[in-house]
Amino acid sequence: QVQLVQSGAEVKKPGASVKISCKASGYTFTSFPIYWVRQAPGQRLEWMGWINPGNDNTKYSQKFQGRVTITRDTSASTAYMELSSLRSEDTAVYYCARHKYETRALEDWGQGTLVTVSS
Amino acid sequence: SYELTQPPSVSVSPGQTARITCSGDTLPKKYANWYQQKSGQAPVLVIYEDTKRPSGIPERFFGSSSGSMATLSIGGARVEDEADYHCYSTDSSGNPLFGGGTKLTVL
């Protein structure tokens, strides 16, 4: 079955960067885009960007442009999301999710990674 | 900028039909999807393309859409359906949008 397994919780200081991994299994990694979505406490889900692992194309939300970088390692079936210049407002649970063209939906989600930004 | 608007909370008694709405200017032209998110868990897709149910989702989950409003209905709501429900669509550029989420209480 499809699984997306994310790396563990992180605690970072303001100004630092964080890099979260998302390892995919149960399907052909290069056939479906991976989206990154975050959920800050009490806030709505928020799209950050996506990557097409097949051709390495990426698109980022304007809100995070310049601070977020999404990459992939096809040999490891893993996508990565790096967020830089962290501030307290970046404290959130970060999810990766697989987008399926047939349903135009984010069908499968990772378990989430809590990132805490605190001095 | 585009936004999707949901009521913050909906409350029903067990067995009643719960209706959660999502309004947005893009909805007449873009599909709505719905996600269920239980406390501490990742979202789960329950409706896609306005009205379709993924396999494994109970038939009591029903989606509809008219004009600028999409609606998720849960017929015969159960205590186990208590969760946050999020609508999801895209803006005119194809960028993902989420609604603010609706907390469903069944008691």
PDB file of C-alpha atoms in Angstrom:
ATOM      1  CA  GLN A   1       0.000   0.000   0.000  1.00  0.00           C
ATOM      2  CA  VAL A   2       1.041   3.602  -0.514  1.00  0.00           C
ATOM      3  CA  GLN A   3       3.023   5.039   2.380  1.00  0.00           C
ATOM      4  CA  LEU A   4       4.671   8.384   2.958  1.00  0.00           C
ATOM      5  CA  VAL A   5       6.932   8.355   5.993  1.00  0.00           C
ATOM      6  CA  GLN A   6       8.317  11.642   7.239  1.00  0.00           C
ATOM      7  CA  SER A   7      11.310  12.419   9.390  1.00  0.00           C
ATOM      8  CA  GLY A   8      10.942  13.162  13.073  1.00  0.00           C
ATOM      9  CA  ALA A   9      10.148  16.265  15.067  1.00  0.00           C
ATOM     10  CA  GLU A  10      12.592  19.168  15.052  1.00  0.00           C
ATOM     11  CA  VAL A  11      13.322  22.035  17.408  1.00  0.00           C
ATOM     12  CA  LYS A  12      15.064  25.015  15.832  1.00  0.00           C
ATOM     13  CA  LYS A  13      16.175  28.481  16.871  1.00  0.00           C
ATOM     14  CA  PRO A  14      14.954  31.565  15.040  1.00  0.00           C
ATOM     15  CA  GLY A  15      16.988  32.210  11.925  1.00  0.00           C
ATOM     16  CA  ALA A  16      17.933  28.575  11.439  1.00  0.00           C
ATOM     17  CA  SER A  17      16.822  26.222   8.661  1.00  0.00           C
ATOM     18  CA  VAL A  18      15.015  22.906   8.798  1.00  0.00           C
ATOM     19  CA  LYS A  19      14.962  20.083   6.257  1.00  0.00           C
ATOM     20  CA  ILE A  20      12.236  17.453   6.411  1.00  0.00           C
ATOM     21  CA  SER A  21      12.222  14.219   4.430  1.00  0.00           C
ATOM     22  CA  CYS A  22       9.303  12.262   3.014  1.00  0.00           C
ATOM     23  CA  LYS A  23      10.038   8.689   1.940  1.00  0.00           C
ATOM     24  CA  ALA A  24       7.539   7.164  -0.462  1.00  0.00           C
ATOM     25  CA  SER A  25       6.751   3.491  -0.982  1.00  0.00           C
ATOM     26  CA  GLY A  26       4.065   1.371  -2.591  1.00  0.00           C
ATOM     27  CA  TYR A  27       3.965   3.215  -5.919  1.00  0.00           C
ATOM     28  CA  THR A  28       6.213   4.609  -8.634  1.00  0.00           C
ATOM     29  CA  PHE A  29       7.740   7.672  -6.981  1.00  0.00           C
ATOM     30  CA  THR A  30       8.377   9.527 -10.229  1.00  0.00           C
ATOM     31  CA  SER A  31       4.753   9.271 -11.428  1.00  0.00           C
ATOM     32  CA  PHE A  32       3.014  11.607  -8.965  1.00  0.00           C
ATOM     33  CA  PRO A  33       3.750  15.102  -7.625  1.00  0.00           C
ATOM     34  CA  ILE A  34       4.506  15.536  -3.939  1.00  0.00           C
ATOM     35  CA  TYR A  35       2.950  18.544  -2.213  1.00  0.00           C
ATOM     36  CA  TRP A  36       4.058  20.112   1.051  1.00  0.00           C
ATOM     37  CA  VAL A  37       1.369  21.496   3.345  1.00  0.00           C
ATOM     38  CA  ARG A  38       1.706  22.941   6.812  1.00  0.00           C
ATOM     39  CA  GLN A  39      -0.699  23.495   9.693  1.00  0.00           C
ATOM     40  CA  ALA A  40       0.191  26.034  12.350  1.00  0.00           C
ATOM     41  CA  PRO A  41      -1.666  25.869  15.677  1.00  0.00           C
ATOM     42  CA  GLY A  42      -5.219  27.098  15.203  1.00  0.00           C
ATOM     43  CA  GLN A  43      -4.606  27.935  11.548  1.00  0.00           C
ATOM     44  CA  ARG A  44      -5.858  26.497   8.296  1.00  0.00           C
ATOM     45  CA  LEU A  45      -3.895  24.028   6.218  1.00  0.00           C
ATOM     46  CA  GLU A  46      -1.509  25.965   3.994  1.00  0.00           C
ATOM     47  CA  TRP A  47       0.098  24.852   0.757  1.00  0.00           C
ATOM     48  CA  MET A  48       3.824  25.579   0.527  1.00  0.00           C
ATOM     49  CA  GLY A  49       4.870  24.077  -2.782  1.00  0.00           C
ATOM     50  CA  TRP A  50       5.150  20.922  -4.857  1.00  0.00           C
ATOM     51  CA  ILE A  51       7.645  18.948  -6.836  1.00  0.00           C
ATOM     52  CA  ASN A  52       7.216  16.639  -9.794  1.00  0.00           C
ATOM     53  CA  PRO A  53       9.736  13.908  -8.988  1.00  0.00           C
ATOM     54  CA  GLY A  54       9.681  12.752 -12.592  1.00  0.00           C
ATOM     55  CA  ASN A  55      11.189  15.906 -14.062  1.00  0.00           C
ATOM     56  CA  ASP A  56      12.256  17.879 -10.941  1.00  0.00           C
ATOM     57  CA  ASN A  57       9.864  20.732 -11.740  1.00  0.00           C
ATOM     58  CA  THR A  58       8.821  22.717  -8.695  1.00  0.00           C
ATOM     59  CA  LYS A  59       6.299  25.398  -7.848  1.00  0.00           C
ATOM     60  CA  TYR A  60       6.207  27.410  -4.657  1.00  0.00           C
ATOM     61  CA  SER A  61       3.541  29.417  -2.915  1.00  0.00           C
ATOM     62  CA  GLN A  62       4.265  33.115  -3.213  1.00  0.00           C
ATOM     63  CA  LYS A  63       4.136  33.335   0.574  1.00  0.00           C
ATOM     64  CA  PHE A  64       7.172  31.079   0.943  1.00  0.00           C
ATOM     65  CA  GLN A  65       9.056  31.988  -2.229  1.00  0.00           C
ATOM     66  CA  GLY A  66      12.711  32.550  -1.412  1.00  0.00           C
ATOM     67  CA  ARG A  67      12.543  30.658   1.886  1.00  0.00           C
ATOM     68  CA  VAL A  68      11.432  27.195   0.796  1.00  0.00           C
ATOM     69  CA  THR A  69      13.253  24.662  -1.358  1.00  0.00           C
ATOM     70  CA  ILE A  70      11.753  21.332  -2.358  1.00  0.00           C
ATOM     71  CA  THR A  71      14.018  18.643  -3.774  1.00  0.00           C
ATOM     72  CA  ARG A  72      13.925  14.921  -4.422  1.00  0.00           C
ATOM     73  CA  ASP A  73      16.198  11.918  -4.576  1.00  0.00           C
ATOM     74  CA  THR A  74      14.690   9.445  -7.010  1.00  0.00           C
ATOM     75  CA  SER A  75      17.137   6.694  -6.029  1.00  0.00           C
ATOM     76  CA  ALA A  76      15.783   6.897  -2.471  1.00  0.00           C
ATOM     77  CA  SER A  77      12.149   7.645  -3.434  1.00  0.00           C
ATOM     78  CA  THR A  78      12.348  10.578  -1.068  1.00  0.00           C
ATOM     79  CA  ALA A  79      11.265  14.196  -1.276  1.00  0.00           C
ATOM     80  CA  TYR A  80      12.649  16.961   0.904  1.00  0.00           C
ATOM     81  CA  MET A  81      11.395  20.331   2.039  1.00  0.00           C
ATOM     82  CA  GLU A  82      13.802  22.881   3.437  1.00  0.00           C
ATOM     83  CA  LEU A  83      12.557  26.076   5.069  1.00  0.00           C
ATOM     84  CA  SER A  84      15.071  28.756   5.954  1.00  0.00           C
ATOM     85  CA  SER A  85      15.147  31.917   8.097  1.00  0.00           C
ATOM     86  CA  LEU A  86      12.799  30.295  10.575  1.00  0.00           C
ATOM     87  CA  ARG A  87      10.686  32.427  12.873  1.00  0.00           C
ATOM     88  CA  SER A  88       8.293  31.570  15.670  1.00  0.00           C
ATOM     89  CA  GLU A  89       5.332  31.751  13.264  1.00  0.00           C
ATOM     90  CA  ASP A  90       6.802  28.788  11.391  1.00  0.00           C
ATOM     91  CA  THR A  91       6.022  26.517  14.332  1.00  0.00           C
ATOM     92  CA  ALA A  92       3.676  24.020  12.725  1.00  0.00           C
ATOM     93  CA  VAL A  93       3.086  20.449  11.643  1.00  0.00           C
ATOM     94  CA  TYR A  94       4.441  19.926   8.140  1.00  0.00           C
ATOM     95  CA  TYR A  95       2.927  17.295   5.864  1.00  0.00           C
ATOM     96  CA  CYS A  96       3.892  15.813   2.542  1.00  0.00           C
ATOM     97  CA  ALA A  97       1.105  14.475   0.354  1.00  0.00           C
ATOM     98  CA  ARG A  98       0.831  12.649  -2.950  1.00  0.00           C
ATOM     99  CA  HIS A  99      -1.243  14.276  -5.668  1.00  0.00           C
ATOM    100  CA  LYS A 100      -3.154  11.936  -7.950  1.00  0.00           C
ATOM    101  CA  TYR A 101      -4.037  13.214 -11.416  1.00  0.00           C
ATOM    102  CA  GLU A 102      -7.039  10.878 -11.673  1.00  0.00           C
ATOM    103  CA  THR A 103      -8.792  12.425  -8.689  1.00  0.00           C
ATOM    104  CA  ARG A 104      -7.100  15.854  -8.773  1.00  0.00           C
ATOM    105  CA  ALA A 105      -6.705  15.405  -5.029  1.00  0.00           C
ATOM    106  CA  LEU A 106      -4.051  14.910  -2.382  1.00  0.00           C
ATOM    107  CA  GLU A 107      -4.889  11.296  -1.723  1.00  0.00           C
ATOM    108  CA  ASP A 108      -2.115  10.060   0.519  1.00  0.00           C
ATOM    109  CA  TRP A 109      -0.459  11.959   3.337  1.00  0.00           C
ATOM    110  CA  GLY A 110       2.587  11.544   5.502  1.00  0.00           C
ATOM    111  CA  GLN A 111       2.141  11.369   9.259  1.00  0.00           C
ATOM    112  CA  GLY A 112       3.320  14.947   9.730  1.00  0.00           C
ATOM    113  CA  THR A 113       6.456  16.454  11.237  1.00  0.00           C
ATOM    114  CA  LEU A 114       6.249  18.945  14.085  1.00  0.00           C
ATOM    115  CA  VAL A 115       8.704  21.801  13.772  1.00  0.00           C
ATOM    116  CA  THR A 116       9.048  24.031  16.814  1.00  0.00           C
ATOM    117  CA  VAL A 117      10.856  27.342  16.454  1.00  0.00           C
ATOM    118  CA  SER A 118      11.896  28.732  19.795  1.00  0.00           C
ATOM    119  CA  SER A 119      14.784  30.646  21.255  1.00  0.00           C
TER     120      SER A 119
ATOM    121  CA  SER B   1      -6.623  36.943  -3.099  1.00  0.00           C
ATOM    122  CA  TYR B   2      -8.890  33.927  -3.272  1.00  0.00           C
ATOM    123  CA  GLU B   3     -10.248  32.343  -0.120  1.00  0.00           C
ATOM    124  CA  LEU B   4     -12.456  29.448   0.849  1.00  0.00           C
ATOM    125  CA  THR B   5     -14.790  30.145   3.758  1.00  0.00           C
ATOM    126  CA  GLN B   6     -16.192  27.535   6.133  1.00  0.00           C
ATOM    127  CA  PRO B   7     -18.177  27.862   9.377  1.00  0.00           C
ATOM    128  CA  PRO B   8     -15.871  27.335  12.373  1.00  0.00           C
ATOM    129  CA  SER B   9     -18.136  24.743  13.948  1.00  0.00           C
ATOM    130  CA  VAL B  10     -21.159  22.557  13.323  1.00  0.00           C
ATOM    131  CA  SER B  11     -22.934  20.519  15.952  1.00  0.00           C
ATOM    132  CA  VAL B  12     -25.468  17.720  15.465  1.00  0.00           C
ATOM    133  CA  SER B  13     -27.006  14.911  17.478  1.00  0.00           C
ATOM    134  CA  PRO B  14     -26.135  11.315  16.614  1.00  0.00           C
ATOM    135  CA  GLY B  15     -28.221  10.095  13.690  1.00  0.00           C
ATOM    136  CA  GLN B  16     -28.869  13.558  12.313  1.00  0.00           C
ATOM    137  CA  THR B  17     -27.466  14.893   9.048  1.00  0.00           C
ATOM    138  CA  ALA B  18     -24.505  17.221   9.390  1.00  0.00           C
ATOM    139  CA  ARG B  19     -23.955  19.790   6.659  1.00  0.00           C
ATOM    140  CA  ILE B  20     -20.699  21.680   6.277  1.00  0.00           C
ATOM    141  CA  THR B  21     -20.432  24.413   3.685  1.00  0.00           C
ATOM    142  CA  CYS B  22     -17.506  25.899   1.809  1.00  0.00           C
ATOM    143  CA  SER B  23     -17.890  29.083  -0.193  1.00  0.00           C
ATOM    144  CA  GLY B  24     -15.486  30.662  -2.639  1.00  0.00           C
ATOM    145  CA  ASP B  25     -15.397  32.615  -5.862  1.00  0.00           C
ATOM    146  CA  THR B  26     -13.456  29.887  -7.657  1.00  0.00           C
ATOM    147  CA  LEU B  27     -15.915  27.079  -6.880  1.00  0.00           C
ATOM    148  CA  PRO B  28     -18.174  27.628  -9.908  1.00  0.00           C
ATOM    149  CA  LYS B  29     -15.187  26.663 -12.077  1.00  0.00           C
ATOM    150  CA  LYS B  30     -13.046  24.491  -9.825  1.00  0.00           C
ATOM    151  CA  TYR B  31     -13.749  21.205  -8.053  1.00  0.00           C
ATOM    152  CA  ALA B  32     -13.943  20.957  -4.285  1.00  0.00           C
ATOM    153  CA  ASN B  33     -12.410  18.171  -2.251  1.00  0.00           C
ATOM    154  CA  TRP B  34     -13.077  17.438   1.402  1.00  0.00           C
ATOM    155  CA  TYR B  35     -10.733  16.126   4.059  1.00  0.00           C
ATOM    156  CA  GLN B  36     -11.486  14.698   7.484  1.00  0.00           C
ATOM    157  CA  GLN B  37      -8.851  15.309  10.138  1.00  0.00           C
ATOM    158  CA  LYS B  38      -9.104  13.704  13.543  1.00  0.00           C
ATOM    159  CA  SER B  39      -7.122  15.048  16.444  1.00  0.00           C
ATOM    160  CA  GLY B  40      -3.397  14.469  16.041  1.00  0.00           C
ATOM    161  CA  GLN B  41      -3.774  12.736  12.681  1.00  0.00           C
ATOM    162  CA  ALA B  42      -3.124  13.590   9.058  1.00  0.00           C
ATOM    163  CA  PRO B  43      -6.043  14.598   6.829  1.00  0.00           C
ATOM    164  CA  VAL B  44      -7.987  11.857   5.037  1.00  0.00           C
ATOM    165  CA  LEU B  45      -9.725  12.453   1.708  1.00  0.00           C
ATOM    166  CA  VAL B  46     -13.468  11.781   1.996  1.00  0.00           C
ATOM    167  CA  ILE B  47     -14.837  13.529  -1.127  1.00  0.00           C
ATOM    168  CA  TYR B  48     -13.128  14.525  -4.378  1.00  0.00           C
ATOM    169  CA  GLU B  49     -14.318  16.313  -7.511  1.00  0.00           C
ATOM    170  CA  ASP B  50     -17.304  17.740  -5.611  1.00  0.00           C
ATOM    171  CA  THR B  51     -19.259  14.512  -5.290  1.00  0.00           C
ATOM    172  CA  LYS B  52     -17.092  11.386  -5.539  1.00  0.00           C
ATOM    173  CA  ARG B  53     -16.156   9.115  -2.660  1.00  0.00           C
ATOM    174  CA  PRO B  54     -12.789   7.352  -2.522  1.00  0.00           C
ATOM    175  CA  SER B  55     -12.953   3.646  -1.903  1.00  0.00           C
ATOM    176  CA  GLY B  56     -13.394   2.832   1.750  1.00  0.00           C
ATOM    177  CA  ILE B  57     -15.303   6.004   2.603  1.00  0.00           C
ATOM    178  CA  PRO B  58     -18.803   5.238   3.940  1.00  0.00           C
ATOM    179  CA  GLU B  59     -21.802   6.102   1.803  1.00  0.00           C
ATOM    180  CA  ARG B  60     -23.096   8.439   4.501  1.00  0.00           C
ATOM    181  CA  PHE B  61     -20.506  10.965   3.284  1.00  0.00           C
ATOM    182  CA  PHE B  62     -22.056  12.939   0.438  1.00  0.00           C
ATOM    183  CA  GLY B  63     -20.714  15.892  -1.515  1.00  0.00           C
ATOM    184  CA  SER B  64     -22.570  18.455  -3.572  1.00  0.00           C
ATOM    185  CA  SER B  65     -21.839  21.772  -5.218  1.00  0.00           C
ATOM    186  CA  SER B  66     -23.884  24.629  -6.590  1.00  0.00           C
ATOM    187  CA  GLY B  67     -22.510  27.929  -7.803  1.00  0.00           C
ATOM    188  CA  SER B  68     -19.951  29.288  -5.367  1.00  0.00           C
ATOM    189  CA  MET B  69     -20.772  26.853  -2.571  1.00  0.00           C
ATOM    190  CA  ALA B  70     -19.766  23.251  -1.977  1.00  0.00           C
ATOM    191  CA  THR B  71     -21.380  21.190   0.762  1.00  0.00           C
ATOM    192  CA  LEU B  72     -20.287  18.106   2.622  1.00  0.00           C
ATOM    193  CA  SER B  73     -23.176  16.188   4.140  1.00  0.00           C
ATOM    194  CA  ILE B  74     -22.813  13.370   6.610  1.00  0.00           C
ATOM    195  CA  GLY B  75     -26.035  11.410   6.888  1.00  0.00           C
ATOM    196  CA  GLY B  76     -26.729   9.621  10.164  1.00  0.00           C
ATOM    197  CA  ALA B  77     -23.735  11.237  11.846  1.00  0.00           C
ATOM    198  CA  ARG B  78     -21.887   9.111  14.371  1.00  0.00           C
ATOM    199  CA  VAL B  79     -19.693  10.033  17.308  1.00  0.00           C
ATOM    200  CA  GLU B  80     -16.765   8.615  15.330  1.00  0.00           C
ATOM    201  CA  ASP B  81     -17.346  11.298  12.672  1.00  0.00           C
ATOM    202  CA  GLU B  82     -16.263  14.003  15.118  1.00  0.00           C
ATOM    203  CA  ALA B  83     -13.325  15.702  13.458  1.00  0.00           C
ATOM    204  CA  ASP B  84     -12.200  18.815  11.658  1.00  0.00           C
ATOM    205  CA  TYR B  85     -13.310  18.955   8.034  1.00  0.00           C
ATOM    206  CA  HIS B  86     -11.392  20.972   5.472  1.00  0.00           C
ATOM    207  CA  CYS B  87     -12.439  21.902   1.966  1.00  0.00           C
ATOM    208  CA  TYR B  88      -9.780  22.148  -0.717  1.00  0.00           C
ATOM    209  CA  SER B  89      -9.789  23.621  -4.183  1.00  0.00           C
ATOM    210  CA  THR B  90      -7.543  25.672  -6.431  1.00  0.00           C
ATOM    211  CA  ASP B  91      -7.385  29.296  -7.445  1.00  0.00           C
ATOM    212  CA  SER B  92      -7.452  30.531 -11.032  1.00  0.00           C
ATOM    213  CA  SER B  93      -3.712  29.805 -11.359  1.00  0.00           C
ATOM    214  CA  GLY B  94      -4.134  26.238 -10.168  1.00  0.00           C
ATOM    215  CA  ASN B  95      -2.574  26.921  -6.769  1.00  0.00           C
ATOM    216  CA  PRO B  96      -4.065  24.923  -3.888  1.00  0.00           C
ATOM    217  CA  LEU B  97      -6.439  26.574  -1.436  1.00  0.00           C
ATOM    218  CA  PHE B  98      -7.776  25.256   1.828  1.00  0.00           C
ATOM    219  CA  GLY B  99     -10.764  26.415   3.768  1.00  0.00           C
ATOM    220  CA  GLY B 100     -10.414  27.391   7.400  1.00  0.00           C
ATOM    221  CA  GLY B 101     -11.750  24.075   8.640  1.00  0.00           C
ATOM    222  CA  THR B 102     -14.968  23.187  10.457  1.00  0.00           C
ATOM    223  CA  LYS B 103     -15.057  21.380  13.768  1.00  0.00           C
ATOM    224  CA  LEU B 104     -17.881  18.842  13.744  1.00  0.00           C
ATOM    225  CA  THR B 105     -19.299  17.847  17.113  1.00  0.00           C
ATOM    226  CA  VAL B 106     -21.673  14.911  17.364  1.00  0.00           C
ATOM    227  CA  LEU B 107     -23.391  14.737  20.733  1.00  0.00           C
TER     228      LEU B 107
END
